[in-house]
PDB file of C-alpha atoms in Angstrom:
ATOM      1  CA  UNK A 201       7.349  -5.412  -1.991  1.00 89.00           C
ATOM      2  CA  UNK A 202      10.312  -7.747  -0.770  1.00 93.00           C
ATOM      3  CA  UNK A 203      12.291  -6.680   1.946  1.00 95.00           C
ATOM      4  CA  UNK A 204      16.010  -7.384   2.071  1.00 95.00           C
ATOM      5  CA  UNK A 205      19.145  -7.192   4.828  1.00 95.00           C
ATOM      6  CA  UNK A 206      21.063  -5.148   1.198  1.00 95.00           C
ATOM      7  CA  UNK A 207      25.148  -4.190   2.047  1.00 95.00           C
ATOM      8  CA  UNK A 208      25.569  -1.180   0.349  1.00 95.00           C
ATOM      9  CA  UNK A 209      28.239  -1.709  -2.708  1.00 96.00           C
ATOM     10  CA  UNK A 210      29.265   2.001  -3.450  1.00 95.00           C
ATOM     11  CA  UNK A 211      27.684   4.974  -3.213  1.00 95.00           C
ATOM     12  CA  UNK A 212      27.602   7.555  -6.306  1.00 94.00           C
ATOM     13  CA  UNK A 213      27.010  11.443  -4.650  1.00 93.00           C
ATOM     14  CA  UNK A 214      26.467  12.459  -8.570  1.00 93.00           C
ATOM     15  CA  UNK A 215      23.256  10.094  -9.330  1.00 93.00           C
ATOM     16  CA  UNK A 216      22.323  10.829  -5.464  1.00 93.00           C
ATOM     17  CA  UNK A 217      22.158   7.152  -5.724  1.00 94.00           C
ATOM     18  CA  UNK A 218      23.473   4.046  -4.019  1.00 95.00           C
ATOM     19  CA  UNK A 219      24.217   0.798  -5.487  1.00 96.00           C
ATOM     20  CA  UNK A 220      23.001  -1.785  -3.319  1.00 96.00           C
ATOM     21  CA  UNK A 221      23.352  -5.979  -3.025  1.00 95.00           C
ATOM     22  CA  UNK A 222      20.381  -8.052  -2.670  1.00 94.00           C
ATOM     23  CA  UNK A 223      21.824 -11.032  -3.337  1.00 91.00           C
ATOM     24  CA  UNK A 224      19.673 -11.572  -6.735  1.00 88.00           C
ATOM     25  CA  UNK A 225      22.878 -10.964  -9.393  1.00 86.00           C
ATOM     26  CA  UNK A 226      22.578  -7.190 -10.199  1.00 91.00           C
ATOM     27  CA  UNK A 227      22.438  -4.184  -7.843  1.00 94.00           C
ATOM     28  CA  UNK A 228      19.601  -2.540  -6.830  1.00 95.00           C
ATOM     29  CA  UNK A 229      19.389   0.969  -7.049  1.00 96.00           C
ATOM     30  CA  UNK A 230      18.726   2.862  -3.951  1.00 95.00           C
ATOM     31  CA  UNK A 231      18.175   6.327  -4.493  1.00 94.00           C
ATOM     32  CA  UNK A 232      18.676   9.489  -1.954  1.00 90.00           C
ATOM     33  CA  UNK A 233      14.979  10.217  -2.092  1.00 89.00           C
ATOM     34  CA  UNK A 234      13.912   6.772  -0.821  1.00 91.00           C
ATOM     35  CA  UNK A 235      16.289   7.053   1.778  1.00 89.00           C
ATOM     36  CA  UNK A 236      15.069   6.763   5.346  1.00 82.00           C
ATOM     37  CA  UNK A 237      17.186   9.590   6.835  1.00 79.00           C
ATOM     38  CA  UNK A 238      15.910   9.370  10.286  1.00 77.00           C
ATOM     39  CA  UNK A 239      17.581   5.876  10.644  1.00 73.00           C
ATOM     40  CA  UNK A 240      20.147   7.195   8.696  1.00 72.00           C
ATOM     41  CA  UNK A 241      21.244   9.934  11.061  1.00 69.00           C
ATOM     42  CA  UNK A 242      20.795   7.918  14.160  1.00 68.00           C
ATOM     43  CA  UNK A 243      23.424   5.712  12.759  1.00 66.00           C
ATOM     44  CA  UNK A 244      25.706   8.551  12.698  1.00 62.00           C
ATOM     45  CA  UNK A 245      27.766  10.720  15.406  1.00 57.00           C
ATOM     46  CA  UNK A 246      26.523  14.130  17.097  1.00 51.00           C
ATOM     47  CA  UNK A 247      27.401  16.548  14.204  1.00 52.00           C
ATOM     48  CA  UNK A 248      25.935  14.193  11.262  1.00 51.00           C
ATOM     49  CA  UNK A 249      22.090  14.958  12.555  1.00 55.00           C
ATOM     50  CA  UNK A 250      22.206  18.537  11.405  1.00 62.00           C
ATOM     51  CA  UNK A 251      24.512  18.386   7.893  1.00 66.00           C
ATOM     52  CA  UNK A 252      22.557  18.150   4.807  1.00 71.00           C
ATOM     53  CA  UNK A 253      20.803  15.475   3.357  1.00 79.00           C
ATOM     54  CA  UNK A 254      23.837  14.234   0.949  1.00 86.00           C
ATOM     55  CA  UNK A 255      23.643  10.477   0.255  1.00 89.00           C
ATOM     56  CA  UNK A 256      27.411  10.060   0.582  1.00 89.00           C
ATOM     57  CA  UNK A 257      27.198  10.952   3.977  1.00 87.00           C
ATOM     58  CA  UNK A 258      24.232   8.286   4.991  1.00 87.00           C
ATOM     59  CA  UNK A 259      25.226   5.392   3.307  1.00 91.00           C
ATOM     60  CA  UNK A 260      29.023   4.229   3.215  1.00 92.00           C
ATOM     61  CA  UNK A 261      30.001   0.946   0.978  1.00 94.00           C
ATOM     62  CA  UNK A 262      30.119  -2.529   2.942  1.00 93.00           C
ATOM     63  CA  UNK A 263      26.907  -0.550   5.258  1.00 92.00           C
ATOM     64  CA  UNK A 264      24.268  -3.073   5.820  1.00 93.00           C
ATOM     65  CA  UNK A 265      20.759  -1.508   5.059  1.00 94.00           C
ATOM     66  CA  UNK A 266      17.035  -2.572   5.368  1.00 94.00           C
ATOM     67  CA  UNK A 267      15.101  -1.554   2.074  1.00 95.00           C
ATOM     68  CA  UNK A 268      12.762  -2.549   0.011  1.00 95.00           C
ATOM     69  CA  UNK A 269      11.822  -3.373  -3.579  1.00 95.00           C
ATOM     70  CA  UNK A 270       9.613  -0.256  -5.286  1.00 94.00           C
ATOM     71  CA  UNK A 271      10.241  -1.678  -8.774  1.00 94.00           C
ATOM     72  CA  UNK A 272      11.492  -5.219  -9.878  1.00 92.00           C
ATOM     73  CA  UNK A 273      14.507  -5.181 -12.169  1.00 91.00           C
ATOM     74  CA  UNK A 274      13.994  -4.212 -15.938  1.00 91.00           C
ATOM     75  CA  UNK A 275      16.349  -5.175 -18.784  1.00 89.00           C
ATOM     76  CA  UNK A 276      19.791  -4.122 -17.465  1.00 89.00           C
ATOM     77  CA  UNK A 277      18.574  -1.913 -14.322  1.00 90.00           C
ATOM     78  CA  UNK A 278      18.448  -3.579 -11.122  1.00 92.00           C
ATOM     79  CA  UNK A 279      15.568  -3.230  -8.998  1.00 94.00           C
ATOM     80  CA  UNK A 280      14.735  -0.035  -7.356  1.00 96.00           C
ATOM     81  CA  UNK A 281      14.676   0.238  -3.397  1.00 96.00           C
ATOM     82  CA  UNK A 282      13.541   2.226  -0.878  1.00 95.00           C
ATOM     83  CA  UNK A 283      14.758   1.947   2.887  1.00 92.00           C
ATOM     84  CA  UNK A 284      10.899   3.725   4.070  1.00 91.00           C
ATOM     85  CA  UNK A 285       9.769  -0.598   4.933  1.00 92.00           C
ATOM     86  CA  UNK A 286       6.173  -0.658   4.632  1.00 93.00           C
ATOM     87  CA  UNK A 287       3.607  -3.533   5.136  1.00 94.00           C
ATOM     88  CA  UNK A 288       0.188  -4.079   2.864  1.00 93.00           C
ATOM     89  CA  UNK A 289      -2.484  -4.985   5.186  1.00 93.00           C
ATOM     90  CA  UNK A 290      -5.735  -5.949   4.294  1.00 94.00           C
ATOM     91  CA  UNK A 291      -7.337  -2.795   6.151  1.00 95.00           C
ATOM     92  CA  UNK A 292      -4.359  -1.040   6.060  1.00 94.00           C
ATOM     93  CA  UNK A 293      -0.377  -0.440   5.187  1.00 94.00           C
ATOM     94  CA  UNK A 294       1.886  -0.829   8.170  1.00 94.00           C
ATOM     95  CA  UNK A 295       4.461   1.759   8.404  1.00 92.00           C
ATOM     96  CA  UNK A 296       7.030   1.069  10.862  1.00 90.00           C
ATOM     97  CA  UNK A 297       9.042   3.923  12.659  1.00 82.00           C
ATOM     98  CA  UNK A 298       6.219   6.456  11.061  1.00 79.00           C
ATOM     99  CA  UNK A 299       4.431   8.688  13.269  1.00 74.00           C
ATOM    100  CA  UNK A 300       1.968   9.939  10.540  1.00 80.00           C
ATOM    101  CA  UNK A 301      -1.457   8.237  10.417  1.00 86.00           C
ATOM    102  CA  UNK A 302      -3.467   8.720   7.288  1.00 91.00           C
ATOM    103  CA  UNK A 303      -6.541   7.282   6.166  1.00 92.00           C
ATOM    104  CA  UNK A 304      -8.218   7.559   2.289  1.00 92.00           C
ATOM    105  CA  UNK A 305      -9.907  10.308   1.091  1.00 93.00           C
ATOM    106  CA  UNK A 306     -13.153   8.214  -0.384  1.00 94.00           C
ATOM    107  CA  UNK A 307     -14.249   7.284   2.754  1.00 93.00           C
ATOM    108  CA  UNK A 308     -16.918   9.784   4.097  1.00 94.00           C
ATOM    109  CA  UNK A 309     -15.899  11.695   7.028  1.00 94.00           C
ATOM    110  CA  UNK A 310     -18.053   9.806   9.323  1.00 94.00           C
ATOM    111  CA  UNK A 311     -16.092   6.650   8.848  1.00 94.00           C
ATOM    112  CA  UNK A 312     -13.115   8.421   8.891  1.00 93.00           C
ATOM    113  CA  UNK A 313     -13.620   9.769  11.821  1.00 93.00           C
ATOM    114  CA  UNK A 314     -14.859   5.958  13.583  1.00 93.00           C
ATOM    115  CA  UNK A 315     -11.874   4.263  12.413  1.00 93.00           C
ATOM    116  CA  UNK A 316      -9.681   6.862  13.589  1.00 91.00           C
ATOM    117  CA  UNK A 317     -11.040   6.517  17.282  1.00 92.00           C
ATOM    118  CA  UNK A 318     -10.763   2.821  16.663  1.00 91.00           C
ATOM    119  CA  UNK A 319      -6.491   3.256  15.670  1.00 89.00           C
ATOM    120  CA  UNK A 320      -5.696   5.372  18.784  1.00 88.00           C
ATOM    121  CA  UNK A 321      -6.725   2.724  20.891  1.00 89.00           C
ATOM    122  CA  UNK A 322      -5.256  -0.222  18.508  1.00 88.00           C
ATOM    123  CA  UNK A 323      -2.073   0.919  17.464  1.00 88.00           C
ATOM    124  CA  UNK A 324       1.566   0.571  18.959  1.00 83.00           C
ATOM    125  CA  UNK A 325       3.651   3.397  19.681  1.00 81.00           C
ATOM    126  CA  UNK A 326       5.932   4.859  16.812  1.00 83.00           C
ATOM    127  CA  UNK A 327       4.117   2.781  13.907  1.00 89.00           C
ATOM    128  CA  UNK A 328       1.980   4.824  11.568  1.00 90.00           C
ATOM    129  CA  UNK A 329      -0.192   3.203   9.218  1.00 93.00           C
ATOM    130  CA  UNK A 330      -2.603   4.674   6.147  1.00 93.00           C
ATOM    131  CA  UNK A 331      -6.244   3.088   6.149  1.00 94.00           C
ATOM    132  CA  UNK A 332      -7.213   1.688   2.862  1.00 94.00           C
ATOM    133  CA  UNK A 333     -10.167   2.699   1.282  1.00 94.00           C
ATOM    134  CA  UNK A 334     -11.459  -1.298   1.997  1.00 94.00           C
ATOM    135  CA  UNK A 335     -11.487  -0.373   5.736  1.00 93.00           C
ATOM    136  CA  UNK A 336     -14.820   0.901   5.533  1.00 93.00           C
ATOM    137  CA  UNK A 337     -17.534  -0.823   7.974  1.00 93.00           C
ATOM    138  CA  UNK A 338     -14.588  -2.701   9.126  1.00 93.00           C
ATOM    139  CA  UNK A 339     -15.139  -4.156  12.542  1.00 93.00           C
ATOM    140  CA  UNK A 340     -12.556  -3.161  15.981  1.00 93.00           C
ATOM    141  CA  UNK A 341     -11.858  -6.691  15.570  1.00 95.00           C
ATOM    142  CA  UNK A 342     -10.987  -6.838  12.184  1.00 95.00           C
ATOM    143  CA  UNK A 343      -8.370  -4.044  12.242  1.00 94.00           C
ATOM    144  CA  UNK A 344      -6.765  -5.333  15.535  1.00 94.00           C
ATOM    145  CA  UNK A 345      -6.264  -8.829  14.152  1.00 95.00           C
ATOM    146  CA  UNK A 346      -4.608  -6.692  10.880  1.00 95.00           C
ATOM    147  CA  UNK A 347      -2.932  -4.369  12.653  1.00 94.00           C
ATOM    148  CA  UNK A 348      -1.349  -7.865  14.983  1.00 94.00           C
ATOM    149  CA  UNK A 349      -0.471  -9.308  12.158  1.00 95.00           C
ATOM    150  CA  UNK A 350       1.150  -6.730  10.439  1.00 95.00           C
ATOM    151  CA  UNK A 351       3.358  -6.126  14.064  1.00 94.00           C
ATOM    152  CA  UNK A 352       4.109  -9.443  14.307  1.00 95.00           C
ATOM    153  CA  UNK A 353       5.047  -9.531  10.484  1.00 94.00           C
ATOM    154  CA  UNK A 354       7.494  -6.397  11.681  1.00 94.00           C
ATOM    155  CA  UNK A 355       8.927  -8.111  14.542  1.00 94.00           C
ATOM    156  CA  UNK A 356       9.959 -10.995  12.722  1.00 95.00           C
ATOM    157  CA  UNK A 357      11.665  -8.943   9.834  1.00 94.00           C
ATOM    158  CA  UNK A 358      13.696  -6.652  13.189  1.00 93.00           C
ATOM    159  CA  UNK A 359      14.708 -10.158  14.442  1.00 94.00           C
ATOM    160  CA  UNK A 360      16.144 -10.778  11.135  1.00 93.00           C
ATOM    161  CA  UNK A 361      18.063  -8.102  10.873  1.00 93.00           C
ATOM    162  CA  UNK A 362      19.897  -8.697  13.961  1.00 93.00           C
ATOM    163  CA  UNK A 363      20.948 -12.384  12.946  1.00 93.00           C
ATOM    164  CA  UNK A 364      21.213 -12.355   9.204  1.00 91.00           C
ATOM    165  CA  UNK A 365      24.178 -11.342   7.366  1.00 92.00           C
ATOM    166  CA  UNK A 366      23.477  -9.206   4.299  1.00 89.00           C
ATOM    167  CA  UNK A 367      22.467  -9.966   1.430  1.00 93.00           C
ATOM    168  CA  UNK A 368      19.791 -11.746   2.862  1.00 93.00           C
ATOM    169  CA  UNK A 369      15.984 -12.042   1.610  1.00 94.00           C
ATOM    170  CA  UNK A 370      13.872 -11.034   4.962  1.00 94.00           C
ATOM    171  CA  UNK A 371      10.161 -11.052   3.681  1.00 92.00           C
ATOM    172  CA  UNK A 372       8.391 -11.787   0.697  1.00 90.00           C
ATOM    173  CA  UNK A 373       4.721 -11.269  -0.662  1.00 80.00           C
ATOM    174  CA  UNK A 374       2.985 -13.918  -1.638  1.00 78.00           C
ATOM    175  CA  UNK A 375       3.183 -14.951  -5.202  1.00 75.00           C
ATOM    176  CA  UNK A 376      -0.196 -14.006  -6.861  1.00 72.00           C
TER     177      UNK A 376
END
């Protein structure tokens, strides 16, 4: 669940994989599935936008690149990434960038339906979040103070970005 400012260390188009630098010894693995290829084709010119999803075309060695630990490192694999950030909420996971809003099946429809009304009005623009199934009978206040949190969580981590250099450790979990 960390998330870390990686620079990209080469780029294999055979694994569909990239090889990234967290700054914890060995490469992390960043495959082209995890791959956030919205941000990936903004960062590109005019033509890029429309070619096909190739990882060798997104990612370039020496690229910085926000991602995010799926799976800690095992034996000799480094850890695997994805660059799709997300935030564990109490109430919720905070997905920044995502437009989609989902909340869990078990809750009846009723409550899904409540806490839906309840996210239109809560929620920031361009953030998408998936209620947990602990949301239930959650108060207005309760998911505003979680979804706060979680923004404020997000802004921190953008700030980062902008004034780290890579490889840099931008957020961790708390240790259990």
């Amino acid at each position: 669940g960390n998330v870390y400012l990686g620079r990209v260390q080469n780029v294999l188009p055979s694994m569909e994989a990239a090889f990234v630098d967290i700054g914890r010894g060995r490469n992390a693995v960043l495959y082209s599935g995890e791959v956030d290829w919205e941000a990936a084709a903004a960062n590109q010119e005019g033509d890029a936008k429309n070619q096909p999803r190739r990882i060798e075309l997104a990612l370039k060695p020496g690229d910085r690149v926000l991602v995010q630990v799926t799976k800690d490192p095992v034996g000799h694999k480094g850890a695997r990434l994805t660059s799709q950030v997300s935030l564990p909420g109490r109430y919720l996971v905070y997905v920044p960038g995502g437009s989609m809003n989902g909340i869990s099946r078990k809750l009846p429809d009723t409550e899904r339906a409540r806490l839906k009304k309840i996210l239109k009005e809560v929620l920031p623009e361009e953030v998408g979040v998936i209620v947990r199934t602990a949301a239930e009978g959650a108060t207005e206040e309760q998911l505003t103070l979680d979804v706060n949190r979680l923004t404020a969580q997000w802004a921190e981590i953008s700030r980062a970005v902008e004034t780290q250099q890579a490889p840099a450790l931008l957020h961790s979990e708390p240790d259990l």
